[in-house]
Short mmCIF file of C-alpha atoms in Angstrom, two decimals:
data_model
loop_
_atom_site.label_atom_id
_atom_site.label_comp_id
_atom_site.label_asym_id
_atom_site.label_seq_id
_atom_site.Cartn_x
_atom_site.Cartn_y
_atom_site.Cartn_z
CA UNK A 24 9.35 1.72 -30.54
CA UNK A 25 9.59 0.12 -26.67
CA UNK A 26 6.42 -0.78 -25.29
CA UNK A 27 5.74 0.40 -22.16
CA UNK A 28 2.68 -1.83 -19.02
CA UNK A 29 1.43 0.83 -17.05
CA UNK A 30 0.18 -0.73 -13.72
CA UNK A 31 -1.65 1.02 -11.24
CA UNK A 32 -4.58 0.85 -8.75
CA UNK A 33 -5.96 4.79 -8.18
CA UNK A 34 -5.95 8.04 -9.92
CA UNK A 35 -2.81 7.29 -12.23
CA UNK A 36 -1.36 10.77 -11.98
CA UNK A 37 2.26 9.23 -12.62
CA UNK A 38 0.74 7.60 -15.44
CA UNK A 39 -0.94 10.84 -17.39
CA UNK A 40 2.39 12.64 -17.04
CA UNK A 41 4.17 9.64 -18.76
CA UNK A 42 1.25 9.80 -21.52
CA UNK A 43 1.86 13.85 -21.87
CA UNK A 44 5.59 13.11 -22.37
CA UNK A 45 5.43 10.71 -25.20
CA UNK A 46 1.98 12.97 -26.99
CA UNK A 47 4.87 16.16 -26.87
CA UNK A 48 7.88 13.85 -27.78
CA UNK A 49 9.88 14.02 -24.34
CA UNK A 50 9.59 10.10 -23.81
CA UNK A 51 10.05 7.73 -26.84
CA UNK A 52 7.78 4.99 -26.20
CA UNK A 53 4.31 3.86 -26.31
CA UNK A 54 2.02 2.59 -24.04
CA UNK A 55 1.16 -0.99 -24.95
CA UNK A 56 -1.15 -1.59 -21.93
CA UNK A 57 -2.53 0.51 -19.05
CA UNK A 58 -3.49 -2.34 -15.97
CA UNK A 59 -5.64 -2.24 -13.05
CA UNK A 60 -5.96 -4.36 -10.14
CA UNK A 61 -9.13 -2.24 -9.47
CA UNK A 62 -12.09 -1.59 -11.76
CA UNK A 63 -13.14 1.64 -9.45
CA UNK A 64 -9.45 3.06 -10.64
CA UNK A 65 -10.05 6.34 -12.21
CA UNK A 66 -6.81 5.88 -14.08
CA UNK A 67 -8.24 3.09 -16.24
CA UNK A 68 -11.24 5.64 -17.17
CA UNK A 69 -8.72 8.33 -18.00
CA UNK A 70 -6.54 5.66 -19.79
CA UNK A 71 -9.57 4.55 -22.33
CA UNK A 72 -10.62 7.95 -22.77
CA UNK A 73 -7.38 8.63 -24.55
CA UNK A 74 -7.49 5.95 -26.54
CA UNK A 75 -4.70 3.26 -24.86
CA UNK A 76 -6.13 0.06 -24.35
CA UNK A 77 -7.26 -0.51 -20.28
CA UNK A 78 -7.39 -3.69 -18.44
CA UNK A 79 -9.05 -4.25 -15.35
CA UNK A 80 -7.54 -7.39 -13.52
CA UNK A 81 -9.40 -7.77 -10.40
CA UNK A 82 -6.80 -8.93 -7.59
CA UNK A 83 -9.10 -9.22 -4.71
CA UNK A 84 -9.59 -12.65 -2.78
CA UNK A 85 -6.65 -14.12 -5.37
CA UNK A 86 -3.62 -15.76 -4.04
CA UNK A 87 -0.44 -13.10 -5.18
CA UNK A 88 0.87 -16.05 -7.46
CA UNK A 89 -2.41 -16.83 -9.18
CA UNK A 90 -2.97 -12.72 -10.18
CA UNK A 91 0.52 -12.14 -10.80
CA UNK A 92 0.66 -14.80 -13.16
CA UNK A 93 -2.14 -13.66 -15.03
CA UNK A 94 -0.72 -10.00 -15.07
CA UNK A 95 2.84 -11.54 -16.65
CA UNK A 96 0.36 -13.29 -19.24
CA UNK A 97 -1.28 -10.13 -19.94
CA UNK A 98 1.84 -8.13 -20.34
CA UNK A 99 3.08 -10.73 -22.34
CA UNK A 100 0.90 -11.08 -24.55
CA UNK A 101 0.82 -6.93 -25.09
CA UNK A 102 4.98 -7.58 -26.44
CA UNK A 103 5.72 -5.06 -23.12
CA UNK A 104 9.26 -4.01 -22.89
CA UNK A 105 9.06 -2.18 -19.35
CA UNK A 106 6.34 -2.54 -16.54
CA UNK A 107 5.87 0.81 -14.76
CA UNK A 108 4.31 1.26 -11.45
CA UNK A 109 2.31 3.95 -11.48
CA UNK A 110 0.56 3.30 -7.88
CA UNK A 111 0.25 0.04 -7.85
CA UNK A 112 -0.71 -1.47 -4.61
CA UNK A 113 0.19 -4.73 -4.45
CA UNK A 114 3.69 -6.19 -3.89
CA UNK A 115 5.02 -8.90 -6.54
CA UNK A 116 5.46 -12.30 -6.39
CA UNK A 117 9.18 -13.59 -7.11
CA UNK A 118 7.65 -14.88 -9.86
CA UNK A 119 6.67 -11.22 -11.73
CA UNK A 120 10.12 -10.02 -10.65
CA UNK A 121 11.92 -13.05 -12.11
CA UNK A 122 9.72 -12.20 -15.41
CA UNK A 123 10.62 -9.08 -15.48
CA UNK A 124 14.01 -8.79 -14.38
CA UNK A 125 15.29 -5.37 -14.55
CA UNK A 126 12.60 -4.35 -16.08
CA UNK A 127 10.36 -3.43 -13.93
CA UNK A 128 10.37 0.29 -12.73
CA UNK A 129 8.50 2.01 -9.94
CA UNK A 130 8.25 5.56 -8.16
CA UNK A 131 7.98 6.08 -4.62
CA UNK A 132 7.79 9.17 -2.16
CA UNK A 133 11.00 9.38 -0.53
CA UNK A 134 14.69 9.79 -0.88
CA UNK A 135 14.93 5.92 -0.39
CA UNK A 136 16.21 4.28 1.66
CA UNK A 137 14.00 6.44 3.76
CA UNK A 138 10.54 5.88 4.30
CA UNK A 139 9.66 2.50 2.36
CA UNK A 140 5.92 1.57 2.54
CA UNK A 141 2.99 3.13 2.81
CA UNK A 142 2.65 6.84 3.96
CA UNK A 143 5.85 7.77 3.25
CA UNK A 144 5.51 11.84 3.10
CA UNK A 145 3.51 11.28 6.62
CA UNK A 146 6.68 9.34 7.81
CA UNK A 147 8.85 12.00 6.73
CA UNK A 148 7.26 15.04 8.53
CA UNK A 149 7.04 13.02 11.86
CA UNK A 150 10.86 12.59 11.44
CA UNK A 151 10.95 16.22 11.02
CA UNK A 152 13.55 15.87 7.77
CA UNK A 153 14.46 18.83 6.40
CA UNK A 154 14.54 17.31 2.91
CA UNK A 155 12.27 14.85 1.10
CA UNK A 156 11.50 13.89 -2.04
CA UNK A 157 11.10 10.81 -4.62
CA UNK A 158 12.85 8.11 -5.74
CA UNK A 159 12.74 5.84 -9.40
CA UNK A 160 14.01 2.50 -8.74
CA UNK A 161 14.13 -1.37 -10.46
CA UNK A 162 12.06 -3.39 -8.49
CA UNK A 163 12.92 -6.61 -6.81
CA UNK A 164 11.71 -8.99 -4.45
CA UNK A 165 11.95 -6.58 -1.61
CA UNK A 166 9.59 -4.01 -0.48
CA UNK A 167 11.47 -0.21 -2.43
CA UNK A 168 14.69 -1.72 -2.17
CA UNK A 169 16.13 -2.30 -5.78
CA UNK A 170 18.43 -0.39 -7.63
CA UNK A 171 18.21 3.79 -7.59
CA UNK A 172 17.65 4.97 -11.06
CA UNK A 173 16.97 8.78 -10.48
CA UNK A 174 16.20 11.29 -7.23
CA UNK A 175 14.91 14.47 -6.50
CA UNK A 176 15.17 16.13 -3.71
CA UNK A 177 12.48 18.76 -1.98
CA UNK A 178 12.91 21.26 0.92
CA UNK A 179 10.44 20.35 3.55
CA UNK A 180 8.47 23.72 4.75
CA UNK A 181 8.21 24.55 8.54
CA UNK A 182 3.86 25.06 7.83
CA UNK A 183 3.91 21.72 5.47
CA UNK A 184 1.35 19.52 5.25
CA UNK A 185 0.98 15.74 4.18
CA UNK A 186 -0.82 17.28 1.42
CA UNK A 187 1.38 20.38 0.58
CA UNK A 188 4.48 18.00 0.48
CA UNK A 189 2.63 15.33 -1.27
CA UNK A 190 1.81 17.76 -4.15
CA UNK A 191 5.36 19.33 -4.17
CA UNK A 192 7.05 15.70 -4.21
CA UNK A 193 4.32 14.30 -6.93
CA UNK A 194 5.23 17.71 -9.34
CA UNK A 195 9.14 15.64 -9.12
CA UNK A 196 8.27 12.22 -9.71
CA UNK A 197 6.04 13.42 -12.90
CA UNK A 198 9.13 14.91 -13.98
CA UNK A 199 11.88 12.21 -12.72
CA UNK A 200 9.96 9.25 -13.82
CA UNK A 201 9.68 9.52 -17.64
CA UNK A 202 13.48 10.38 -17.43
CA UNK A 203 14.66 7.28 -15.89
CA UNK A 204 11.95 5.50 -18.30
CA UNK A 205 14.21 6.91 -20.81
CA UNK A 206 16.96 5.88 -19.27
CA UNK A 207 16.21 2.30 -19.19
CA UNK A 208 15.02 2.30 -22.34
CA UNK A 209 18.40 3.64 -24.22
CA UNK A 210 19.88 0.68 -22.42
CA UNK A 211 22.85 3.38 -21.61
CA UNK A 212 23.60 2.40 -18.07
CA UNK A 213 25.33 -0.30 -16.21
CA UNK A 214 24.28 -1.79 -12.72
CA UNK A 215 27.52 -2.67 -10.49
CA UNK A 216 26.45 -4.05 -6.73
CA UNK A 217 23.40 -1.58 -5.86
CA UNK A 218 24.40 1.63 -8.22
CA UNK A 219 22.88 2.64 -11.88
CA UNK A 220 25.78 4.00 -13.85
CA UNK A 221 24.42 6.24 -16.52
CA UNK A 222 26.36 6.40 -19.75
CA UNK A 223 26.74 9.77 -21.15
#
């Protein structure tokens, strides 16, 4: 069974739905590790209260080399086959990428390219798209710029809010993301120049 490092630094919503995919047998995986770079993060609360083993690694006032080397240590030493991002604030050092290459998956927001960085649903509605939605991607060195695994697409409403097109994107990316975990994991795919060929 792969082995799956959850990282994240709030409420870990991405991370429960990955949990309630592999409890009903959607996702085949387990989760080795659920990591923090926050102890107030309710997700490690929710994470130890069902029973996966939660590490808090406090980030604050260390040098993004230093912590990130201590994170690769910690996955390491948990045998972790894929790091997810589950809201994880912090950008990675070369160094965690270089660890982890290719296998290191995160879910943002937006139809990327559009809208990296913070606030992206905000970004979108000042843009006044018609259509937003989120985006599972490798991560490299580069701020949401590696490879597009999987997208989903959602109508933006005249009367949205950030909130009411938050909560419509976040229903996709609960669904999209244990998919493209599932992806990776079969190993059925191919990257050529930017694009994720899926093998069916």
């Amino acid at each position: 069974m792969k082995r799956l490092g959850i990282l994240l630094s709030g409420r870990g919503s991405n991370f429960e739905a990955i949990a309630d995919n592999i409890a009903a047998g959607r996702l085949h995986a387990e989760i080795a590790v659920v990591i923090s770079n926050r102890l107030e993060a309710r997700g490690l609360e929710i994470a130890r209260r069902r029973g996966f083993s939660a590490v808090c690694l406090p980030s604050k006032g260390l040098d993004r080399e230093i912590y990130d080397r201590q994170l690769v240590e910690e996955l390491k030493s948990k045998q972790v086959d894929l790091v997810c991002l589950a809201g994880f604030m912090r950008l990675l050092s070369a160094h965690f990428v270089r660890e982890f290459s290719q296998r290191i998956l995160n879910v943002h927001p937006s139809l990327l390219p559009a809208f990296p960085g913070l606030d992206a649903q905000y970004q979108a509605l000042q843009h006044g798209v018609k259509i937003a939605g989120c985006t599972v991607h490798f991560v490299d060195e580069n701020l949401d710029a590696g490879p597009i695994v999987l997208q989903a697409a959602v109508p933006v409403l005249d009367d949205d809010t950030v909130e009411s097109l938050s909560a419509r994107i976040l229903k996709e990316e609960h669904r999209i993301y244990s998919e493209a975990i599932a992806i990776v994991l079969s190993g059925a795919y191919r990257v050529e120049n930017r694009r994720v060929r899926v093998h069916t």
